[in-house]
Amino acid sequence: MALERTPALSAFDAEVDLLIIGGGATGLGIAVDAATRGYTTALAEAGDFAQATSSRATKLVHGGVRYLASGEIHLVREALHERAVMVRNAPHLVRPLPFVLPAYEAGQRVFYGIGLTIYDLLSGKATLGPTHSLRPAAAIEAIPGLNPRGLRGGILFHDGQFNDARLALTLARTALDHGALVRNYTRCMRLIHGDSGRLTGAVLRDEETGNEVTVRAKVIINATGIFTDDLRQMDQPDASKLLSVSRGTHIVVRAEVLGGDHAIIVPKTSDGRVIFLIPWQGRVVIGTTDLPAPASVMEPGHTAEEIDYLLELSNRYLAYPIDRSDILSVFSGLRPLVTGKAATTAGLSREHHIDLAPSGLISIAGGKWTTYRRMAEDTLDFAVGHGMLPARSSVTAKLPLHGATDAVVADPYLREYGTDAAMIEALTSDPSLGAKIDPALPYTFAQVTYAVHEEMARTLEDVLSRRTRALLLDARAALRAAPQVAAVMAAEMNQSREWVEAQVSSFTKLVQADYLLEE
């Protein structure tokens, strides 16, 4: 018998104030806000938490330098406020990151220095660090891997950095801590309408067992991200499309490429993008591209042209050029962009949009990780404003998330567990659990065991992609680790050898298709 899941599917056979469909940043944020307002809350995620867009971000908590350039000051101010909230509420997961904007042309240092000083001033007391001009030697001292040829200096400024998948999981656990029902691998099969055409509930299916249950809800919120239009059309088949989706691809290389703890920002490319080279988790993440995507899929893949684009652009700013052999992993995700009149997806606004269907289905779309909490608050205030929920104020602006602590843990990979790090450290007293899952990866089998028992991990991919970030840090190392990690999971979950083989086979196909370059 497999390890019993918590909460059980039967717990959803109830009437709740709020049913949220979708377990990415937005849906989980709404679950936290709703539960802490005192609404009875349930959330169902068809796959794993943050499996799509919300685990494929550029790992930044930021105000949006791009929006400053386009004059959207209100978006910048809102995001900078939310950046401060994230740092305060989840100090174990969100931290300041110093950036250097290198200047290679006359006047760039002055021009961008003015803009970034305004950016810092907009953050007010919530600034994450000073902004000032750097001479060439100081810029290279901050980033030893920076190309010195023609360098005229740079601008130092600060933004925030985080681990997106782990923050999503932290939101899920925070919602659970406050009494919400939150469950992954639980798909919405159909919506239930009353005689008047108003929504009254939904039928949910456990994707592991096939069992179904009916949830009765006063309000249903569609927070399915890139799949928003699918649920809207489940509710109303002739509903018009709300979203456009674009693909963003990142490459991951070794830390020595930058050689320090400062990131590089390329403020403007020929196609209007902002590109980042960011130290993260002992590696460097480079991205992102922005290309129209034909359909909303979990794994959008990447093209050779995108890899060429990222390498060519990066090498303009690096002292020692990189090539395909330096790439440890590739990851791509789709962005849900509210449809607008812009000619390209890079021009579409990330500002969120709330839609109310005749049935009462509320859909929240667009936005970005930095503003997830504000999106959640706005969505629930929208429901209150339409008389769908009793009026109660949001408390999430000052709500510490699960595990929140300012205490410094020596191991940076355990620091992200916050107050739960002690539980993993206790597990490592068993030498077999204290061992690393692969010599090239920083994770231990204790984290695997913990993920199964405490973090709702159900598959090998859950553990290697999102509970740890092994797949993103080094795809080949993750493949090497897969058989033994699956075996440890199977022992904890009372699963069979056939389960192990199926998990390893599925994971191998995923990695080879989407996270490694074609050889």
Short mmCIF file of C-alpha atoms in Angstrom, two decimals:
data_model
loop_
_atom_site.label_atom_id
_atom_site.label_comp_id
_atom_site.label_asym_id
_atom_site.label_seq_id
_atom_site.Cartn_x
_atom_site.Cartn_y
_atom_site.Cartn_z
CA MET A 1 0.00 0.00 0.00
CA ALA A 2 1.38 3.41 -1.02
CA LEU A 3 2.05 6.14 1.52
CA GLU A 4 -1.30 7.72 2.37
CA ARG A 5 -1.69 11.26 1.13
CA THR A 6 -2.59 14.23 3.29
CA PRO A 7 -5.09 15.71 2.94
CA ALA A 8 -7.09 12.72 1.74
CA LEU A 9 -9.32 13.14 -1.31
CA SER A 10 -12.34 12.41 0.89
CA ALA A 11 -11.68 15.65 2.80
CA PHE A 12 -12.78 17.55 -0.32
CA ASP A 13 -16.26 15.99 -0.13
CA ALA A 14 -17.55 19.10 1.60
CA GLU A 15 -18.92 22.58 1.11
CA VAL A 16 -16.35 25.34 1.16
CA ASP A 17 -16.41 29.08 0.72
CA LEU A 18 -13.75 28.96 -1.94
CA LEU A 19 -12.43 26.37 -4.40
CA ILE A 20 -9.24 27.34 -6.23
CA ILE A 21 -8.27 25.46 -9.37
CA GLY A 22 -4.53 25.74 -10.01
CA GLY A 23 -1.50 25.38 -7.75
CA GLY A 24 1.01 27.81 -9.18
CA ALA A 25 2.08 31.09 -7.61
CA THR A 26 -1.28 32.77 -8.07
CA GLY A 27 -3.51 29.94 -6.89
CA LEU A 28 -1.34 29.19 -3.87
CA GLY A 29 -1.20 32.88 -3.00
CA ILE A 30 -4.99 33.03 -3.09
CA ALA A 31 -5.21 29.94 -0.87
CA VAL A 32 -2.97 31.59 1.74
CA ASP A 33 -4.91 34.86 1.62
CA ALA A 34 -8.30 33.14 1.78
CA ALA A 35 -7.40 30.78 4.62
CA THR A 36 -5.93 33.59 6.71
CA ARG A 37 -9.07 35.69 6.18
CA GLY A 38 -11.05 32.83 7.68
CA TYR A 39 -12.74 31.51 4.53
CA THR A 40 -13.00 27.74 4.25
CA THR A 41 -10.66 27.04 1.36
CA ALA A 42 -9.77 24.18 -0.96
CA LEU A 43 -7.18 24.10 -3.75
CA ALA A 44 -6.75 21.42 -6.40
CA GLU A 45 -3.71 21.23 -8.68
CA ALA A 46 -3.82 18.80 -11.62
CA GLY A 47 -0.06 18.20 -11.58
CA ASP A 48 2.54 19.20 -9.04
CA PHE A 49 2.70 22.60 -7.39
CA ALA A 50 4.39 25.15 -9.69
CA GLN A 51 5.02 22.45 -12.28
CA ALA A 52 4.50 24.79 -15.22
CA THR A 53 5.35 28.52 -15.35
CA SER A 54 5.89 29.07 -11.63
CA SER A 55 9.01 26.87 -11.44
CA ARG A 56 10.54 28.16 -14.70
CA ALA A 57 11.10 31.80 -13.72
CA THR A 58 14.38 33.73 -13.97
CA LYS A 59 14.55 33.47 -10.14
CA LEU A 60 14.20 37.22 -9.60
CA VAL A 61 11.99 39.21 -7.25
CA HIS A 62 12.06 42.59 -8.92
CA GLY A 63 10.26 45.82 -9.67
CA GLY A 64 10.63 45.49 -13.42
CA VAL A 65 13.36 47.64 -14.92
CA ARG A 66 11.67 47.12 -18.29
CA TYR A 67 8.48 48.77 -17.03
CA LEU A 68 10.48 51.77 -15.84
CA ALA A 69 11.85 52.23 -19.37
CA SER A 70 8.33 52.10 -20.82
CA GLY A 71 6.97 54.61 -18.32
CA GLU A 72 4.72 52.17 -16.40
CA ILE A 73 5.70 53.69 -13.05
CA HIS A 74 2.64 52.31 -11.24
CA LEU A 75 3.71 48.75 -12.08
CA VAL A 76 7.25 49.41 -10.87
CA ARG A 77 6.09 50.98 -7.61
CA GLU A 78 3.64 48.14 -6.91
CA ALA A 79 6.25 45.46 -7.64
CA LEU A 80 8.90 47.15 -5.50
CA HIS A 81 6.44 47.26 -2.61
CA GLU A 82 5.70 43.57 -3.07
CA ARG A 83 9.40 42.79 -3.33
CA ALA A 84 9.81 44.24 0.17
CA VAL A 85 6.89 42.16 1.45
CA MET A 86 8.45 38.97 0.08
CA VAL A 87 11.81 39.72 1.69
CA ARG A 88 10.09 40.38 5.03
CA ASN A 89 7.69 37.42 4.96
CA ALA A 90 10.08 34.80 3.58
CA PRO A 91 13.64 35.80 4.55
CA HIS A 92 14.76 32.18 4.26
CA LEU A 93 13.82 32.14 0.57
CA VAL A 94 14.17 35.70 -0.73
CA ARG A 95 17.39 37.68 -0.50
CA PRO A 96 19.03 40.76 -2.05
CA LEU A 97 21.12 40.26 -5.17
CA PRO A 98 23.65 42.85 -6.40
CA PHE A 99 23.61 43.61 -10.14
CA VAL A 100 26.04 45.33 -12.44
CA LEU A 101 24.80 46.96 -15.62
CA PRO A 102 28.00 47.16 -17.70
CA ALA A 103 28.56 50.21 -19.92
CA TYR A 104 30.47 49.81 -23.16
CA GLU A 105 29.26 52.93 -24.99
CA ALA A 106 29.75 56.61 -24.29
CA GLY A 107 26.97 58.04 -22.16
CA GLN A 108 25.55 54.67 -21.07
CA ARG A 109 26.80 54.96 -17.53
CA VAL A 110 25.11 58.34 -17.06
CA PHE A 111 21.90 57.39 -18.87
CA TYR A 112 21.34 54.10 -17.06
CA GLY A 113 22.64 55.50 -13.80
CA ILE A 114 19.84 58.06 -13.76
CA GLY A 115 17.22 55.42 -14.51
CA LEU A 116 18.44 52.98 -11.89
CA THR A 117 18.73 55.72 -9.29
CA ILE A 118 15.06 56.52 -9.92
CA TYR A 119 14.33 52.78 -9.63
CA ASP A 120 16.01 52.70 -6.24
CA LEU A 121 14.27 55.90 -5.09
CA LEU A 122 10.89 54.37 -5.98
CA SER A 123 11.60 51.57 -3.51
CA GLY A 124 11.92 54.12 -0.68
CA LYS A 125 12.82 52.61 2.67
CA ALA A 126 12.49 49.15 1.13
CA THR A 127 15.69 49.51 -0.87
CA LEU A 128 17.81 46.34 -0.94
CA GLY A 129 21.09 48.19 -1.34
CA PRO A 130 22.71 51.33 -2.73
CA THR A 131 22.86 52.29 -6.39
CA HIS A 132 26.03 53.95 -7.65
CA SER A 133 28.37 54.24 -10.58
CA LEU A 134 31.38 51.94 -10.97
CA ARG A 135 34.67 52.57 -12.71
CA PRO A 136 35.89 49.73 -14.99
CA ALA A 137 38.20 48.23 -12.35
CA ALA A 138 35.41 48.16 -9.76
CA ALA A 139 33.01 46.54 -12.23
CA ILE A 140 35.52 43.77 -12.96
CA GLU A 141 36.23 43.34 -9.26
CA ALA A 142 32.50 42.72 -8.74
CA ILE A 143 32.28 40.37 -11.75
CA PRO A 144 35.68 38.83 -12.57
CA GLY A 145 34.20 37.15 -15.64
CA LEU A 146 33.12 40.47 -17.20
CA ASN A 147 34.56 41.33 -20.61
CA PRO A 148 37.14 44.12 -20.03
CA ARG A 149 37.49 45.10 -23.69
CA GLY A 150 35.98 48.54 -24.22
CA LEU A 151 34.43 48.57 -20.74
CA ARG A 152 33.66 52.11 -19.57
CA GLY A 153 32.38 51.08 -16.15
CA GLY A 154 28.95 50.14 -14.90
CA ILE A 155 26.07 50.79 -12.55
CA LEU A 156 25.65 48.81 -9.34
CA PHE A 157 22.08 48.28 -8.11
CA HIS A 158 20.15 45.68 -6.13
CA ASP A 159 17.10 43.52 -6.66
CA GLY A 160 15.82 40.31 -5.09
CA GLN A 161 16.44 36.63 -5.80
CA PHE A 162 14.54 33.51 -4.78
CA ASN A 163 13.93 29.82 -5.40
CA ASP A 164 10.58 29.85 -7.19
CA ALA A 165 9.55 26.20 -6.78
CA ARG A 166 10.40 26.17 -3.09
CA LEU A 167 8.48 29.38 -2.49
CA ALA A 168 5.46 27.80 -4.17
CA LEU A 169 5.76 24.80 -1.88
CA THR A 170 6.14 27.14 1.10
CA LEU A 171 2.86 28.84 0.12
CA ALA A 172 1.15 25.44 -0.09
CA ARG A 173 2.35 24.55 3.38
CA THR A 174 1.41 27.97 4.75
CA ALA A 175 -2.13 27.49 3.44
CA LEU A 176 -2.23 24.05 5.06
CA ASP A 177 -0.94 25.54 8.31
CA HIS A 178 -3.95 27.87 8.31
CA GLY A 179 -6.55 25.18 7.68
CA ALA A 180 -6.88 25.11 3.88
CA LEU A 181 -7.25 21.87 1.93
CA VAL A 182 -4.41 21.88 -0.61
CA ARG A 183 -3.68 18.92 -2.86
CA ASN A 184 -1.53 18.23 -5.91
CA TYR A 185 -2.29 15.61 -8.61
CA THR A 186 -5.99 16.38 -8.21
CA ARG A 187 -7.61 17.39 -11.49
CA CYS A 188 -10.81 19.34 -12.07
CA MET A 189 -12.79 17.06 -14.37
CA ARG A 190 -15.93 19.16 -14.74
CA LEU A 191 -17.68 22.14 -13.27
CA ILE A 192 -21.16 21.83 -11.78
CA HIS A 193 -23.81 24.43 -12.62
CA GLY A 194 -27.10 24.92 -10.82
CA ASP A 195 -30.48 25.46 -12.45
CA SER A 196 -29.74 29.17 -12.84
CA GLY A 197 -26.47 28.47 -14.62
CA ARG A 198 -24.40 29.60 -11.64
CA LEU A 199 -21.47 27.48 -10.55
CA THR A 200 -22.09 25.39 -7.45
CA GLY A 201 -19.07 23.10 -7.38
CA ALA A 202 -16.70 20.84 -9.26
CA VAL A 203 -15.80 17.18 -9.67
CA LEU A 204 -12.17 16.45 -8.79
CA ARG A 205 -10.20 13.32 -9.67
CA ASP A 206 -7.18 11.89 -7.89
CA GLU A 207 -4.72 11.40 -10.76
CA GLU A 208 -3.01 8.51 -8.95
CA THR A 209 -6.06 6.40 -8.10
CA GLY A 210 -8.72 7.66 -10.50
CA ASN A 211 -11.13 8.22 -7.59
CA GLU A 212 -13.45 11.21 -7.85
CA VAL A 213 -15.12 13.53 -5.37
CA THR A 214 -17.53 16.45 -5.63
CA VAL A 215 -16.67 19.74 -3.94
CA ARG A 216 -19.45 22.23 -3.31
CA ALA A 217 -18.25 25.83 -3.31
CA LYS A 218 -19.71 29.30 -3.01
CA VAL A 219 -16.95 30.71 -5.21
CA ILE A 220 -14.67 29.00 -7.74
CA ILE A 221 -11.48 30.71 -8.84
CA ASN A 222 -9.64 29.80 -12.01
CA ALA A 223 -5.92 30.27 -11.29
CA THR A 224 -4.61 27.81 -13.86
CA GLY A 225 -2.05 30.14 -15.45
CA ILE A 226 -1.28 29.17 -19.03
CA PHE A 227 -4.32 26.86 -18.96
CA THR A 228 -6.72 29.65 -17.92
CA ASP A 229 -8.65 29.57 -21.19
CA ASP A 230 -9.12 25.79 -20.98
CA LEU A 231 -11.04 26.10 -17.71
CA ARG A 232 -12.94 29.15 -18.93
CA GLN A 233 -14.09 27.13 -21.93
CA MET A 234 -14.97 24.17 -19.71
CA ASP A 235 -17.31 26.60 -17.96
CA GLN A 236 -18.50 28.35 -21.12
CA PRO A 237 -17.55 26.60 -24.41
CA ASP A 238 -17.84 29.77 -26.49
CA ALA A 239 -15.74 31.92 -24.14
CA SER A 240 -13.25 34.08 -26.05
CA LYS A 241 -9.52 33.67 -25.49
CA LEU A 242 -8.12 35.78 -22.66
CA LEU A 243 -4.43 34.95 -22.96
CA SER A 244 -1.47 34.93 -25.26
CA VAL A 245 1.43 32.69 -24.23
CA SER A 246 5.11 33.12 -24.94
CA ARG A 247 8.05 30.79 -24.38
CA GLY A 248 11.03 31.82 -22.31
CA THR A 249 14.16 29.66 -22.39
CA HIS A 250 17.11 29.75 -19.98
CA ILE A 251 20.49 28.04 -20.04
CA VAL A 252 22.49 27.08 -16.94
CA VAL A 253 26.29 27.11 -16.81
CA ARG A 254 28.98 26.76 -14.14
CA ALA A 255 29.52 29.51 -11.56
CA GLU A 256 33.02 30.33 -12.82
CA VAL A 257 31.51 32.00 -15.89
CA LEU A 258 30.83 35.08 -13.74
CA GLY A 259 33.26 34.30 -10.94
CA GLY A 260 31.44 36.19 -8.19
CA ASP A 261 28.16 36.88 -6.44
CA HIS A 262 27.04 39.79 -8.66
CA ALA A 263 24.66 39.40 -11.61
CA ILE A 264 24.81 41.06 -15.02
CA ILE A 265 21.82 42.79 -16.57
CA VAL A 266 21.71 43.55 -20.29
CA PRO A 267 19.08 46.32 -20.31
CA LYS A 268 18.15 46.27 -23.97
CA THR A 269 18.63 43.82 -26.83
CA SER A 270 17.83 44.17 -30.51
CA ASP A 271 14.42 42.54 -29.94
CA GLY A 272 13.54 44.62 -26.89
CA ARG A 273 14.35 42.05 -24.22
CA VAL A 274 16.11 42.46 -20.89
CA ILE A 275 18.62 39.62 -20.42
CA PHE A 276 20.15 38.47 -17.14
CA LEU A 277 23.23 36.44 -16.20
CA ILE A 278 22.56 35.48 -12.60
CA PRO A 279 24.50 33.51 -9.98
CA TRP A 280 21.99 31.06 -8.49
CA GLN A 281 22.33 27.86 -6.46
CA GLY A 282 26.04 27.55 -7.27
CA ARG A 283 25.47 27.97 -11.01
CA VAL A 284 24.75 30.82 -13.44
CA VAL A 285 21.31 31.14 -15.04
CA ILE A 286 21.17 33.01 -18.35
CA GLY A 287 17.90 34.14 -19.86
CA THR A 288 15.44 34.65 -21.15
CA THR A 289 14.10 34.46 -24.66
CA ASP A 290 10.58 35.57 -25.56
CA LEU A 291 8.90 33.85 -28.49
CA PRO A 292 5.21 33.36 -29.30
CA ALA A 293 4.04 29.84 -28.41
CA PRO A 294 1.35 28.07 -30.42
CA ALA A 295 -0.25 26.24 -27.51
CA SER A 296 -0.26 25.93 -23.73
CA VAL A 297 1.74 22.81 -22.83
CA MET A 298 3.61 21.72 -19.73
CA GLU A 299 6.94 21.22 -21.53
CA PRO A 300 7.32 23.72 -24.39
CA GLY A 301 10.87 22.67 -25.27
CA HIS A 302 13.43 24.96 -26.88
CA THR A 303 15.01 25.60 -30.26
CA ALA A 304 18.62 25.71 -31.42
CA GLU A 305 18.06 29.33 -32.40
CA GLU A 306 17.19 30.25 -28.79
CA ILE A 307 20.38 28.64 -27.52
CA ASP A 308 22.42 30.48 -30.16
CA TYR A 309 20.72 33.73 -29.18
CA LEU A 310 21.55 33.34 -25.48
CA LEU A 311 25.14 32.26 -26.14
CA GLU A 312 25.84 35.02 -28.65
CA LEU A 313 24.37 37.72 -26.43
CA SER A 314 26.13 36.45 -23.29
CA ASN A 315 29.50 36.24 -24.96
CA ARG A 316 29.45 39.96 -25.70
CA TYR A 317 29.72 40.52 -21.94
CA LEU A 318 31.99 37.64 -20.90
CA ALA A 319 35.78 37.65 -20.77
CA TYR A 320 35.87 33.96 -21.69
CA PRO A 321 33.22 32.91 -24.24
CA ILE A 322 30.99 29.94 -23.54
CA ASP A 323 29.58 27.42 -25.98
CA ARG A 324 27.18 24.49 -26.02
CA SER A 325 29.62 22.25 -24.16
CA ASP A 326 29.40 24.58 -21.14
CA ILE A 327 25.62 24.22 -20.79
CA LEU A 328 24.63 22.03 -17.84
CA SER A 329 20.88 22.30 -18.33
CA VAL A 330 18.22 24.08 -20.37
CA PHE A 331 14.79 24.94 -19.03
CA SER A 332 11.84 26.58 -20.73
CA GLY A 333 8.45 27.75 -19.59
CA LEU A 334 5.42 29.55 -20.93
CA ARG A 335 4.31 32.97 -19.70
CA PRO A 336 0.59 33.77 -19.47
CA LEU A 337 0.19 37.24 -20.93
CA VAL A 338 -3.12 39.06 -21.01
CA THR A 339 -3.90 39.60 -24.67
CA GLY A 340 -3.25 43.12 -25.91
CA LYS A 341 -2.58 45.02 -29.12
CA ALA A 342 1.19 44.90 -28.91
CA ALA A 343 2.90 43.50 -31.99
CA THR A 344 5.15 41.15 -30.02
CA THR A 345 4.81 39.16 -26.81
CA ALA A 346 7.67 41.17 -25.31
CA GLY A 347 5.37 44.18 -25.55
CA LEU A 348 2.40 42.65 -23.76
CA SER A 349 1.77 43.77 -20.20
CA ARG A 350 2.38 41.43 -17.29
CA GLU A 351 -0.23 43.35 -15.27
CA HIS A 352 -2.88 40.97 -14.03
CA HIS A 353 -6.47 40.82 -15.16
CA ILE A 354 -9.55 39.50 -13.33
CA ASP A 355 -12.45 38.14 -15.37
CA LEU A 356 -15.96 37.29 -14.14
CA ALA A 357 -17.99 34.84 -16.23
CA PRO A 358 -21.82 34.81 -16.26
CA SER A 359 -21.63 31.58 -14.25
CA GLY A 360 -19.70 33.31 -11.47
CA LEU A 361 -16.34 31.74 -12.37
CA ILE A 362 -13.56 34.17 -11.45
CA SER A 363 -10.42 33.92 -13.60
CA ILE A 364 -7.20 35.64 -12.60
CA ALA A 365 -4.54 35.85 -15.31
CA GLY A 366 -1.28 37.56 -16.12
CA GLY A 367 1.02 39.03 -13.50
CA LYS A 368 4.38 37.74 -12.30
CA TRP A 369 5.89 36.08 -9.24
CA THR A 370 6.83 39.35 -7.56
CA THR A 371 3.21 40.48 -7.43
CA TYR A 372 1.63 37.12 -6.59
CA ARG A 373 0.45 38.31 -3.16
CA ARG A 374 -1.14 41.48 -4.53
CA MET A 375 -2.87 39.42 -7.23
CA ALA A 376 -4.31 37.15 -4.57
CA GLU A 377 -5.52 40.08 -2.47
CA ASP A 378 -7.07 41.77 -5.51
CA THR A 379 -8.86 38.57 -6.54
CA LEU A 380 -10.47 38.03 -3.16
CA ASP A 381 -11.35 41.72 -2.85
CA PHE A 382 -13.00 41.39 -6.27
CA ALA A 383 -15.13 38.49 -5.01
CA VAL A 384 -16.05 40.48 -1.91
CA GLY A 385 -16.88 43.52 -4.01
CA HIS A 386 -19.29 41.44 -6.10
CA GLY A 387 -21.07 40.10 -3.03
CA MET A 388 -19.73 36.59 -3.47
CA LEU A 389 -17.91 36.43 -0.11
CA PRO A 390 -18.40 38.25 3.20
CA ALA A 391 -16.05 41.20 3.63
CA ARG A 392 -12.83 40.36 5.47
CA SER A 393 -9.51 42.13 5.21
CA SER A 394 -6.32 40.59 3.89
CA VAL A 395 -3.55 40.01 6.43
CA THR A 396 -0.87 38.60 4.12
CA ALA A 397 1.20 41.78 3.83
CA LYS A 398 2.61 41.01 7.28
CA LEU A 399 2.22 37.23 7.38
CA PRO A 400 5.41 35.19 7.87
CA LEU A 401 5.34 32.20 5.54
CA HIS A 402 5.95 28.61 6.62
CA GLY A 403 9.47 28.20 8.01
CA ALA A 404 10.25 31.92 8.01
CA THR A 405 13.35 32.77 10.00
CA ASP A 406 16.22 35.25 9.92
CA ALA A 407 18.57 32.64 11.36
CA VAL A 408 21.55 31.87 9.15
CA VAL A 409 22.09 28.22 8.28
CA ALA A 410 25.61 27.37 7.13
CA ASP A 411 24.42 25.16 4.27
CA PRO A 412 22.75 27.49 1.72
CA TYR A 413 20.69 24.61 0.35
CA LEU A 414 19.24 23.89 3.79
CA ARG A 415 18.70 27.59 4.53
CA GLU A 416 15.70 27.54 2.17
CA TYR A 417 13.88 25.15 4.52
CA GLY A 418 13.87 27.79 7.23
CA THR A 419 12.90 26.43 10.63
CA ASP A 420 12.39 22.98 9.07
CA ALA A 421 16.12 22.67 8.31
CA ALA A 422 16.64 21.06 11.71
CA MET A 423 14.42 18.14 10.67
CA ILE A 424 16.63 17.41 7.67
CA GLU A 425 19.80 17.81 9.70
CA ALA A 426 18.42 15.23 12.14
CA LEU A 427 17.81 12.80 9.27
CA THR A 428 21.42 13.12 8.11
CA SER A 429 22.59 11.41 11.30
CA ASP A 430 21.83 8.26 9.30
CA PRO A 431 24.92 8.02 7.04
CA SER A 432 22.90 6.60 4.15
CA LEU A 433 20.60 9.64 4.24
CA GLY A 434 23.45 12.08 4.75
CA ALA A 435 25.09 10.99 1.50
CA LYS A 436 24.76 13.16 -1.60
CA ILE A 437 22.47 11.95 -4.36
CA ASP A 438 25.32 12.65 -6.84
CA PRO A 439 28.83 14.08 -6.42
CA ALA A 440 27.99 17.00 -8.74
CA LEU A 441 24.86 17.98 -6.81
CA PRO A 442 24.50 19.57 -3.36
CA TYR A 443 21.49 17.53 -2.21
CA THR A 444 21.28 14.56 0.14
CA PHE A 445 18.98 11.57 0.42
CA ALA A 446 17.66 13.14 3.64
CA GLN A 447 16.05 15.79 1.46
CA VAL A 448 14.50 13.07 -0.68
CA THR A 449 12.98 11.37 2.35
CA TYR A 450 11.79 14.69 3.72
CA ALA A 451 10.20 15.60 0.38
CA VAL A 452 8.13 12.41 0.41
CA HIS A 453 6.93 12.65 4.01
CA GLU A 454 6.57 16.40 4.51
CA GLU A 455 6.39 18.08 1.10
CA MET A 456 3.82 16.08 -0.87
CA ALA A 457 6.33 14.81 -3.45
CA ARG A 458 4.71 12.04 -5.49
CA THR A 459 7.04 11.50 -8.43
CA LEU A 460 10.74 11.37 -9.20
CA GLU A 461 10.37 14.58 -11.19
CA ASP A 462 8.80 16.31 -8.16
CA VAL A 463 11.95 15.59 -6.15
CA LEU A 464 14.62 16.20 -8.79
CA SER A 465 13.00 19.22 -10.42
CA ARG A 466 11.15 21.11 -7.69
CA ARG A 467 11.81 19.82 -4.13
CA THR A 468 15.47 19.97 -5.07
CA ARG A 469 16.55 21.84 -8.22
CA ALA A 470 18.85 19.06 -9.41
CA LEU A 471 17.38 18.97 -12.92
CA LEU A 472 17.97 22.68 -13.44
CA LEU A 473 21.47 22.71 -11.96
CA ASP A 474 22.86 19.76 -13.91
CA ALA A 475 20.59 17.63 -16.08
CA ARG A 476 23.12 14.82 -16.58
CA ALA A 477 23.83 14.60 -12.86
CA ALA A 478 20.08 14.42 -12.22
CA LEU A 479 19.87 11.52 -14.66
CA ARG A 480 22.69 9.72 -12.86
CA ALA A 481 20.96 10.25 -9.52
CA ALA A 482 17.52 9.17 -10.74
CA PRO A 483 17.63 5.38 -10.13
CA GLN A 484 18.82 5.61 -6.53
CA VAL A 485 16.56 8.56 -5.70
CA ALA A 486 13.58 6.63 -7.09
CA ALA A 487 14.57 3.60 -5.03
CA VAL A 488 14.69 5.66 -1.82
CA MET A 489 11.32 7.18 -2.65
CA ALA A 490 9.83 3.76 -3.32
CA ALA A 491 11.01 2.47 0.04
CA GLU A 492 9.40 5.43 1.80
CA MET A 493 6.18 5.21 -0.22
CA ASN A 494 5.87 1.40 -0.20
CA GLN A 495 6.06 1.31 -3.98
CA SER A 496 7.19 -1.58 -6.20
CA ARG A 497 10.22 -2.15 -8.39
CA GLU A 498 7.94 -1.60 -11.37
CA TRP A 499 7.10 1.86 -10.00
CA VAL A 500 10.82 2.68 -9.78
CA GLU A 501 11.42 1.55 -13.35
CA ALA A 502 8.46 3.54 -14.66
CA GLN A 503 9.54 6.67 -12.80
CA VAL A 504 13.12 6.47 -14.06
CA SER A 505 11.95 5.81 -17.62
CA SER A 506 9.54 8.76 -17.57
CA PHE A 507 12.12 11.09 -16.04
CA THR A 508 14.80 10.05 -18.54
CA LYS A 509 12.52 10.81 -21.48
CA LEU A 510 11.67 14.21 -20.00
CA VAL A 511 15.30 15.17 -19.46
CA GLN A 512 16.49 14.03 -22.86
CA ALA A 513 13.63 15.75 -24.66
CA ASP A 514 13.58 19.11 -22.88
CA TYR A 515 16.57 19.75 -20.58
CA LEU A 516 19.57 18.57 -22.60
CA LEU A 517 20.84 19.89 -25.90
CA GLU A 518 20.61 17.59 -28.89
CA GLU A 519 23.93 15.85 -29.46
#
